[in-house]
Amino acid sequence: MNRRKFLTILGSAGAASALGTAGAAKAAGGTHTWPYYENSYGVLHDTTRCIGCRRCEEGCNKANGLPRPDKPFDDLSALDERRRMTPTAWTVVNKYELDDKPVFRKLQCFHCNDPACASACFAKCFQKQPDGSVTYDGSQCVGCRYCMVACPFYVPSFEYNDAWDPLVQKCTFCEPRLKEGKLPGCVDACPMDALTFGRRSDLIKVARARIKANPGKYADYIYGEWDAGGTAWMVLAPSASAVADEKHPLAETGHEFKALGLDTHLGNRPMGELTAGALGAVPMIVAFWPVLFGGAYAISKRRDALHKAETEAVIKEARDDMANAMDAAVRKIAETQGPGVADTARQAMAEVLKTREEACANCGHHGEDK
Ligand code: SF4
Ligand code: SF4
Ligand code: SF4
């Protein structure tokens, strides 16, 4: 199930279930789940200046002490394939084609004004900070990966290879550096001034001034000013020839941005509105959370104290308890929210359970503090 289908099913179910409530009234008016911080920072990526040198990737790697990649940063053959962010590469630069010319775009977290990742996270790991960054604190992360499903930009990545305590990873906007009055590592490293850091409100003025002062150079749009409810990181694209064929996939407003791999159908409403609706539709999952937690904890705790055979019996018993509780929860969701939501809830619970069991089975550490 892709994220749009997931959000559509849950969002519409949430809206339906909330009809006549204050929640529905708020949604109809465009709900912002976070305050808008007037003085927050942002970054403008001017893709007309970007040369695809990967220095920003290197700057991010150094600033955040990430492991070195397989391909060194001066190896530009990395741009031959379209890459996504990973737990150890919080930003990547990709190459696109516009009017048969290469255009490079840097990918990282957009630090949304209303972050869908934050709205989807039961454990409240994500916070929109007044400086504009969307930060992640993994200490309460349960590994459900709802943030990954919710993010419209496919940003958060998960440490699947970490058997001990896999966490979500993403660009932090170099929040610790911002606090010290330093530029983000990537911005500091860019030799082309393709990344401009500043107050978001000033960056919008800068972007408009560039578009106005250079007729024909830029597409007349600032990606992120309004998209997905507005983002701290924004993008300027070069203008490109209009596409004559109306059936051509790029023959529409914003085709330059679409050509750069940006989603031009997110709309201007905050994405958090949709994911908050999703959570409202499946309150049973939230209510059920402690059962899942408690079950996994009981398995690991009791496993320590018992012999192997007894342990297996306890695990089976705990699993059966959880399976029964999950079935009861899903039946209740099916009655109140319909079978589609119940299926999604069942899938989500099974995923959580699997992740936690795998973590417990592989960590080798079953003490009280686990
Ligand atoms: S360092 Fe600057 S010019 Fe080089 S790829 Fe990154 S954004 Fe583009
Ligand atoms: S881009 Fe994705 S991960 Fe970043 S703040 Fe927005 S929703 Fe969250
Ligand atoms: S802001 Fe910091 S964490 Fe984000 S891409 Fe730039 S260097 Fe990396």
CSV table of C-alpha atoms and ligand atoms in Angstrom, one decimal:
chain,number,residue,atom,x,y,z
A,1,MET,CA,0.0,0.0,0.0
A,2,ASN,CA,1.6,3.3,-1.0
A,3,ARG,CA,1.4,6.3,1.3
A,4,ARG,CA,-1.2,8.2,-0.7
A,5,LYS,CA,-3.6,5.3,-0.6
A,6,PHE,CA,-2.9,4.8,3.1
A,7,LEU,CA,-3.6,8.4,3.8
A,8,THR,CA,-6.6,8.6,1.6
A,9,ILE,CA,-8.2,5.6,3.2
A,10,LEU,CA,-7.5,6.7,6.7
A,11,GLY,CA,-8.0,10.4,6.1
A,12,SER,CA,-11.4,10.0,4.6
A,13,ALA,CA,-12.4,7.5,7.3
A,14,GLY,CA,-11.2,10.0,9.9
A,15,ALA,CA,-13.1,12.8,8.4
A,16,ALA,CA,-16.2,10.7,8.1
A,17,SER,CA,-15.9,9.5,11.7
A,18,ALA,CA,-15.5,13.1,12.9
A,19,LEU,CA,-18.4,14.5,11.0
A,20,GLY,CA,-20.2,17.1,13.1
A,21,THR,CA,-17.4,17.3,15.6
A,22,ALA,CA,-15.1,20.2,16.2
A,23,GLY,CA,-12.3,18.2,14.5
A,24,ALA,CA,-14.2,18.1,11.2
A,25,ALA,CA,-14.9,21.8,11.4
A,26,LYS,CA,-11.3,22.6,11.9
A,27,ALA,CA,-10.3,20.3,9.0
A,28,ALA,CA,-12.7,22.0,6.7
A,29,GLY,CA,-11.0,25.3,7.4
A,30,GLY,CA,-7.4,24.0,6.9
A,31,THR,CA,-6.0,22.8,10.2
A,32,HIS,CA,-2.5,23.7,11.2
A,33,THR,CA,-1.2,21.2,13.7
A,34,TRP,CA,1.8,23.4,14.6
A,35,PRO,CA,2.1,27.1,15.1
A,36,TYR,CA,3.7,29.1,12.3
A,37,TYR,CA,7.0,30.5,13.5
A,38,GLU,CA,7.4,33.9,11.8
A,39,ASN,CA,11.1,34.1,12.4
A,40,SER,CA,11.9,30.5,11.5
A,41,TYR,CA,14.8,29.7,9.2
A,42,GLY,CA,14.8,28.0,5.8
A,43,VAL,CA,17.0,27.3,2.9
A,44,LEU,CA,16.4,28.2,-0.8
A,45,HIS,CA,17.9,25.7,-3.3
A,46,ASP,CA,18.4,27.5,-6.6
A,47,THR,CA,18.8,24.7,-9.0
A,48,THR,CA,19.9,27.1,-11.8
A,49,ARG,CA,23.1,27.6,-9.8
A,50,CYS,CA,23.7,24.0,-8.8
A,51,ILE,CA,26.4,22.1,-10.6
A,52,GLY,CA,25.9,18.7,-9.0
A,53,CYS,CA,29.3,18.7,-7.3
A,54,ARG,CA,28.2,16.7,-4.2
A,55,ARG,CA,30.0,19.0,-1.9
A,56,CYS,CA,26.8,19.5,0.1
A,57,GLU,CA,26.7,15.8,0.6
A,58,GLU,CA,30.2,15.8,1.9
A,59,GLY,CA,29.5,18.8,4.1
A,60,CYS,CA,26.5,17.0,5.6
A,61,ASN,CA,28.5,13.8,6.1
A,62,LYS,CA,31.3,15.7,8.0
A,63,ALA,CA,29.0,18.0,10.0
A,64,ASN,CA,27.0,15.0,11.3
A,65,GLY,CA,29.9,12.5,11.6
A,66,LEU,CA,28.2,10.0,9.3
A,67,PRO,CA,30.1,7.0,7.8
A,68,ARG,CA,31.8,7.6,4.5
A,69,PRO,CA,29.9,6.4,1.5
A,70,ASP,CA,31.1,3.6,-0.8
A,71,LYS,CA,31.6,6.1,-3.7
A,72,PRO,CA,33.8,9.0,-2.6
A,73,PHE,CA,32.2,12.4,-2.8
A,74,ASP,CA,34.4,13.4,-5.8
A,75,ASP,CA,33.1,10.5,-7.8
A,76,LEU,CA,30.3,12.1,-9.8
A,77,SER,CA,29.3,8.8,-11.4
A,78,ALA,CA,27.1,8.5,-8.3
A,79,LEU,CA,24.8,11.0,-10.2
A,80,ASP,CA,24.2,8.4,-12.9
A,81,GLU,CA,21.5,6.8,-10.8
A,82,ARG,CA,18.6,8.4,-9.0
A,83,ARG,CA,19.3,8.0,-5.3
A,84,ARG,CA,17.2,8.3,-2.2
A,85,MET,CA,18.2,9.3,1.3
A,86,THR,CA,19.5,6.6,3.6
A,87,PRO,CA,20.2,6.3,7.3
A,88,THR,CA,23.8,7.4,6.6
A,89,ALA,CA,23.2,9.8,3.7
A,90,TRP,CA,20.8,12.5,4.9
A,91,THR,CA,21.1,14.4,1.7
A,92,VAL,CA,21.7,13.3,-1.9
A,93,VAL,CA,22.0,15.3,-5.2
A,94,ASN,CA,20.2,13.8,-8.2
A,95,LYS,CA,20.5,14.7,-11.9
A,96,TYR,CA,17.4,15.4,-14.0
A,97,GLU,CA,16.8,16.6,-17.5
A,98,LEU,CA,15.0,19.7,-18.6
A,99,ASP,CA,15.0,20.8,-22.2
A,100,ASP,CA,17.7,18.2,-22.7
A,101,LYS,CA,20.0,19.9,-20.2
A,102,PRO,CA,21.0,18.5,-16.9
A,103,VAL,CA,19.6,20.1,-13.8
A,104,PHE,CA,20.7,19.0,-10.3
A,105,ARG,CA,18.5,19.0,-7.3
A,106,LYS,CA,19.5,18.3,-3.7
A,107,LEU,CA,17.1,16.1,-1.7
A,108,GLN,CA,16.8,16.3,2.1
A,109,CYS,CA,14.0,16.8,4.6
A,110,PHE,CA,11.9,19.8,3.7
A,111,HIS,CA,11.3,20.7,7.3
A,112,CYS,CA,7.6,21.2,6.7
A,113,ASN,CA,5.6,23.9,8.5
A,114,ASP,CA,3.1,21.3,9.4
A,115,PRO,CA,5.1,18.1,9.3
A,116,ALA,CA,3.1,15.0,8.4
A,117,CYS,CA,5.8,12.8,10.1
A,118,ALA,CA,5.1,14.5,13.4
A,119,SER,CA,1.3,14.2,13.0
A,120,ALA,CA,1.6,10.5,12.2
A,121,CYS,CA,4.0,9.6,15.1
A,122,PHE,CA,2.1,8.2,18.1
A,123,ALA,CA,5.2,8.5,20.2
A,124,LYS,CA,5.7,12.2,19.5
A,125,CYS,CA,9.3,11.7,18.3
A,126,PHE,CA,9.1,14.6,15.9
A,127,GLN,CA,8.9,18.3,16.8
A,128,LYS,CA,8.7,21.4,14.7
A,129,GLN,CA,11.1,23.8,16.4
A,130,PRO,CA,10.7,27.6,16.4
A,131,ASP,CA,14.0,27.8,14.4
A,132,GLY,CA,12.2,26.0,11.5
A,133,SER,CA,13.8,22.6,11.9
A,134,VAL,CA,11.8,19.4,12.4
A,135,THR,CA,13.8,17.3,14.9
A,136,TYR,CA,13.5,13.7,15.8
A,137,ASP,CA,14.2,12.2,19.2
A,138,GLY,CA,14.4,8.4,18.9
A,139,SER,CA,14.3,7.7,22.6
A,140,GLN,CA,10.6,6.9,22.4
A,141,CYS,CA,10.5,5.5,18.9
A,142,VAL,CA,8.7,2.2,18.6
A,143,GLY,CA,9.8,1.5,15.0
A,144,CYS,CA,6.3,1.6,13.6
A,145,ARG,CA,7.6,3.6,10.6
A,146,TYR,CA,4.3,5.6,10.3
A,147,CYS,CA,6.4,8.7,9.7
A,148,MET,CA,7.9,7.1,6.6
A,149,VAL,CA,4.4,6.3,5.3
A,150,ALA,CA,3.2,9.8,6.1
A,151,CYS,CA,6.0,11.9,4.7
A,152,PRO,CA,5.0,13.3,1.3
A,153,PHE,CA,8.7,13.6,0.3
A,154,TYR,CA,9.8,10.0,1.1
A,155,VAL,CA,12.4,11.4,3.6
A,156,PRO,CA,12.7,9.4,6.8
A,157,SER,CA,14.8,6.3,6.4
A,158,PHE,CA,14.9,3.4,8.8
A,159,GLU,CA,18.0,1.5,10.1
A,160,TYR,CA,16.8,-1.9,9.0
A,161,ASN,CA,20.4,-3.2,9.5
A,162,ASP,CA,20.5,-2.3,13.1
A,163,ALA,CA,19.2,-5.3,15.0
A,164,TRP,CA,19.7,-3.7,18.4
A,165,ASP,CA,17.6,-0.6,18.3
A,166,PRO,CA,16.7,0.5,14.8
A,167,LEU,CA,15.8,4.2,14.5
A,168,VAL,CA,14.6,6.6,11.9
A,169,GLN,CA,17.2,8.9,10.4
A,170,LYS,CA,16.8,12.1,8.5
A,171,CYS,CA,18.3,15.6,7.9
A,172,THR,CA,18.2,17.6,11.2
A,173,PHE,CA,18.6,21.0,9.5
A,174,CYS,CA,21.8,20.8,11.5
A,175,GLU,CA,19.8,22.1,14.5
A,176,PRO,CA,22.8,21.8,16.9
A,177,ARG,CA,24.9,24.0,14.5
A,178,LEU,CA,22.1,26.5,14.2
A,179,LYS,CA,22.1,26.8,18.0
A,180,GLU,CA,25.8,27.6,17.8
A,181,GLY,CA,25.1,30.3,15.2
A,182,LYS,CA,26.7,28.2,12.4
A,183,LEU,CA,25.3,27.5,9.0
A,184,PRO,CA,24.0,24.0,8.1
A,185,GLY,CA,27.0,21.8,6.9
A,186,CYS,CA,25.6,21.5,3.4
A,187,VAL,CA,25.0,25.2,3.0
A,188,ASP,CA,28.5,26.0,4.3
A,189,ALA,CA,30.0,23.6,1.8
A,190,CYS,CA,28.3,24.7,-1.4
A,191,PRO,CA,30.8,26.5,-3.7
A,192,MET,CA,28.1,27.9,-6.0
A,193,ASP,CA,25.9,29.7,-3.5
A,194,ALA,CA,23.1,27.4,-4.7
A,195,LEU,CA,21.9,27.1,-1.1
A,196,THR,CA,20.8,30.2,0.6
A,197,PHE,CA,20.1,30.1,4.3
A,198,GLY,CA,18.0,32.8,6.0
A,199,ARG,CA,14.7,33.6,7.6
A,200,ARG,CA,12.0,31.8,5.6
A,201,SER,CA,10.1,35.0,5.0
A,202,ASP,CA,13.2,36.7,3.7
A,203,LEU,CA,14.0,33.7,1.4
A,204,ILE,CA,10.6,34.1,-0.3
A,205,LYS,CA,11.4,37.7,-1.0
A,206,VAL,CA,14.9,36.8,-2.3
A,207,ALA,CA,13.3,34.1,-4.6
A,208,ARG,CA,10.7,36.5,-6.0
A,209,ALA,CA,13.4,39.1,-6.6
A,210,ARG,CA,15.5,36.6,-8.5
A,211,ILE,CA,12.6,35.5,-10.7
A,212,LYS,CA,11.7,39.1,-11.4
A,213,ALA,CA,15.3,40.3,-12.1
A,214,ASN,CA,15.9,37.4,-14.6
A,215,PRO,CA,13.0,37.2,-17.0
A,216,GLY,CA,12.9,33.8,-18.7
A,217,LYS,CA,15.5,32.2,-16.5
A,218,TYR,CA,13.3,30.8,-13.7
A,219,ALA,CA,10.0,29.0,-13.6
A,220,ASP,CA,7.7,31.5,-12.0
A,221,TYR,CA,7.0,29.5,-8.8
A,222,ILE,CA,8.7,28.9,-5.5
A,223,TYR,CA,8.3,25.2,-4.6
A,224,GLY,CA,7.6,24.9,-0.9
A,225,GLU,CA,6.1,28.4,-0.4
A,226,TRP,CA,2.7,26.8,-0.1
A,227,ASP,CA,3.1,23.1,-1.2
A,228,ALA,CA,2.1,20.7,1.5
A,229,GLY,CA,1.2,23.6,3.7
A,230,GLY,CA,4.6,25.3,3.2
A,231,THR,CA,8.1,24.1,3.9
A,232,ALA,CA,11.2,25.6,5.4
A,233,TRP,CA,13.3,24.4,2.5
A,234,MET,CA,12.2,25.7,-0.9
A,235,VAL,CA,13.3,25.2,-4.5
A,236,LEU,CA,13.7,27.4,-7.6
A,237,ALA,CA,13.7,25.7,-11.0
A,238,PRO,CA,14.9,26.9,-14.4
A,239,SER,CA,12.1,27.8,-16.8
A,240,ALA,CA,11.7,25.3,-19.6
A,241,SER,CA,9.9,25.3,-22.9
A,242,ALA,CA,6.2,24.8,-22.6
A,243,VAL,CA,5.1,21.3,-23.6
A,244,ALA,CA,3.0,21.5,-26.7
A,245,ASP,CA,1.4,18.1,-26.5
A,246,GLU,CA,-1.4,18.3,-23.9
A,247,LYS,CA,-1.2,14.6,-23.3
A,248,HIS,CA,2.5,14.8,-22.4
A,249,PRO,CA,2.9,14.1,-18.7
A,250,LEU,CA,4.7,17.4,-18.2
A,251,ALA,CA,2.1,19.5,-20.0
A,252,GLU,CA,0.8,21.2,-16.9
A,253,THR,CA,1.6,24.1,-14.6
A,254,GLY,CA,4.7,23.4,-12.6
A,255,HIS,CA,6.1,21.0,-15.2
A,256,GLU,CA,9.6,22.2,-14.5
A,257,PHE,CA,9.2,21.1,-10.9
A,258,LYS,CA,7.7,17.8,-11.9
A,259,ALA,CA,10.7,17.2,-14.2
A,260,LEU,CA,12.9,17.7,-11.1
A,261,GLY,CA,11.1,14.9,-9.3
A,262,LEU,CA,9.0,17.1,-7.1
A,263,ASP,CA,5.4,16.2,-6.4
A,264,THR,CA,3.2,19.0,-7.8
A,265,HIS,CA,-0.1,17.5,-6.6
A,266,LEU,CA,0.4,17.9,-2.9
A,267,GLY,CA,-1.9,20.9,-2.7
A,268,ASN,CA,-1.6,23.8,-0.2
A,269,ARG,CA,-3.3,22.3,2.8
A,270,PRO,CA,-1.1,21.1,5.6
A,271,MET,CA,-0.3,17.4,5.3
A,272,GLY,CA,-0.5,17.0,9.0
A,273,GLU,CA,-4.2,17.6,8.6
A,274,LEU,CA,-4.5,14.4,6.7
A,275,THR,CA,-2.4,12.3,9.0
A,276,ALA,CA,-4.0,13.7,12.1
A,277,GLY,CA,-7.3,12.6,10.6
A,278,ALA,CA,-5.8,9.2,10.0
A,279,LEU,CA,-4.9,8.8,13.7
A,280,GLY,CA,-8.3,10.0,14.7
A,281,ALA,CA,-9.8,7.2,12.6
A,282,VAL,CA,-7.9,4.4,14.4
A,283,PRO,CA,-7.9,5.4,18.1
A,284,MET,CA,-7.8,1.7,18.9
A,285,ILE,CA,-4.3,1.5,17.7
A,286,VAL,CA,-3.3,4.2,20.1
A,287,ALA,CA,-5.2,2.6,22.9
A,288,PHE,CA,-3.7,-0.7,22.0
A,289,TRP,CA,-0.1,0.5,22.1
A,290,PRO,CA,0.6,-0.3,25.7
A,291,VAL,CA,-0.6,-3.9,25.1
A,292,LEU,CA,2.0,-4.3,22.4
A,293,PHE,CA,4.6,-2.7,24.4
A,294,GLY,CA,3.8,-4.6,27.5
A,295,GLY,CA,3.7,-7.8,25.7
A,296,ALA,CA,7.1,-7.3,24.1
A,297,TYR,CA,8.5,-6.1,27.4
A,298,ALA,CA,7.1,-9.2,29.2
A,299,ILE,CA,8.7,-11.5,26.6
A,300,SER,CA,12.1,-10.0,27.1
A,301,LYS,CA,11.9,-9.6,30.8
A,302,ARG,CA,10.6,-13.1,31.6
A,303,ARG,CA,12.9,-14.7,29.1
A,304,ASP,CA,15.8,-13.7,31.3
A,305,ALA,CA,14.5,-15.5,34.3
A,306,LEU,CA,13.4,-18.8,32.8
A,307,HIS,CA,14.9,-21.9,31.2
A,308,LYS,CA,14.6,-22.4,27.5
A,309,ALA,CA,11.5,-24.6,27.5
A,310,GLU,CA,9.7,-22.4,29.9
A,311,THR,CA,10.7,-19.4,27.9
A,312,GLU,CA,9.2,-20.7,24.8
A,313,ALA,CA,6.0,-21.5,26.7
A,314,VAL,CA,5.9,-17.9,28.0
A,315,ILE,CA,6.6,-16.5,24.6
A,316,LYS,CA,3.8,-18.5,23.1
A,317,GLU,CA,1.4,-17.5,25.9
A,318,ALA,CA,2.3,-13.8,25.4
A,319,ARG,CA,2.0,-14.1,21.7
A,320,ASP,CA,-1.4,-15.7,22.0
A,321,ASP,CA,-2.5,-13.0,24.4
A,322,MET,CA,-1.4,-10.3,22.0
A,323,ALA,CA,-3.0,-12.1,19.0
A,324,ASN,CA,-6.3,-12.3,20.9
A,325,ALA,CA,-6.2,-8.7,22.0
A,326,MET,CA,-5.3,-7.6,18.4
A,327,ASP,CA,-8.2,-9.6,17.0
A,328,ALA,CA,-10.6,-8.0,19.5
A,329,ALA,CA,-9.2,-4.6,18.6
A,330,VAL,CA,-9.5,-5.2,14.9
A,331,ARG,CA,-13.1,-6.5,15.2
A,332,LYS,CA,-14.0,-3.4,17.1
A,333,ILE,CA,-12.4,-1.1,14.5
A,334,ALA,CA,-14.2,-3.1,11.7
A,335,GLU,CA,-17.5,-2.5,13.5
A,336,THR,CA,-17.0,1.2,14.1
A,337,GLN,CA,-14.8,2.3,11.2
A,338,GLY,CA,-15.4,-0.3,8.5
A,339,PRO,CA,-13.3,-3.2,7.0
A,340,GLY,CA,-10.9,-1.0,5.1
A,341,VAL,CA,-9.6,0.8,8.2
A,342,ALA,CA,-9.6,-2.5,10.1
A,343,ASP,CA,-7.4,-4.1,7.5
A,344,THR,CA,-5.0,-1.2,7.7
A,345,ALA,CA,-5.0,-1.3,11.5
A,346,ARG,CA,-4.3,-5.1,11.4
A,347,GLN,CA,-1.4,-4.5,9.1
A,348,ALA,CA,0.0,-1.7,11.2
A,349,MET,CA,-0.2,-3.8,14.4
A,350,ALA,CA,1.4,-6.8,12.8
A,351,GLU,CA,4.3,-4.6,11.5
A,352,VAL,CA,4.9,-3.1,14.9
A,353,LEU,CA,4.8,-6.5,16.5
A,354,LYS,CA,7.2,-8.0,14.0
A,355,THR,CA,9.7,-5.1,14.3
A,356,ARG,CA,9.7,-5.3,18.1
A,357,GLU,CA,10.0,-9.0,18.2
A,358,GLU,CA,12.9,-8.9,15.7
A,359,ALA,CA,14.6,-6.2,17.9
A,360,CYS,CA,14.1,-8.3,21.0
A,361,ALA,CA,15.2,-11.5,19.4
A,362,ASN,CA,18.4,-10.0,18.0
A,363,CYS,CA,19.5,-7.6,20.6
A,364,GLY,CA,20.9,-10.2,23.0
A,365,HIS,CA,20.2,-7.8,25.9
A,366,HIS,CA,17.1,-8.7,27.9
A,367,GLY,CA,17.7,-6.7,31.1
A,368,GLU,CA,15.3,-4.4,32.9
A,369,ASP,CA,16.4,-1.4,30.9
A,370,LYS,CA,15.6,-2.9,27.5
B,1,SF4,S1,27.3,21.8,-3.2
B,1,SF4,FE1,25.9,23.3,-4.1
B,1,SF4,S2,26.4,23.2,-6.3
B,1,SF4,FE2,27.3,21.4,-5.4
B,1,SF4,S3,25.7,19.8,-5.6
B,1,SF4,FE3,25.4,20.7,-3.6
B,1,SF4,S4,23.9,22.4,-3.9
B,1,SF4,FE4,24.7,21.8,-5.9
B,2,SF4,S1,9.8,16.4,4.6
B,2,SF4,FE1,8.9,14.5,5.5
B,2,SF4,S2,10.3,14.1,7.2
B,2,SF4,FE2,10.7,16.2,6.6
B,2,SF4,S3,9.4,17.4,8.0
B,2,SF4,FE3,8.2,17.1,6.1
B,2,SF4,S4,7.0,15.2,6.6
B,2,SF4,FE4,8.6,15.3,8.1
B,3,SF4,S1,20.9,20.7,7.0
B,3,SF4,FE1,22.5,19.5,8.0
B,3,SF4,S2,21.6,17.5,8.2
B,3,SF4,FE2,20.3,18.6,6.7
B,3,SF4,S3,21.2,18.1,4.7
B,3,SF4,FE3,22.2,20.0,5.4
B,3,SF4,S4,24.1,19.3,6.4
B,3,SF4,FE4,22.7,17.5,6.3
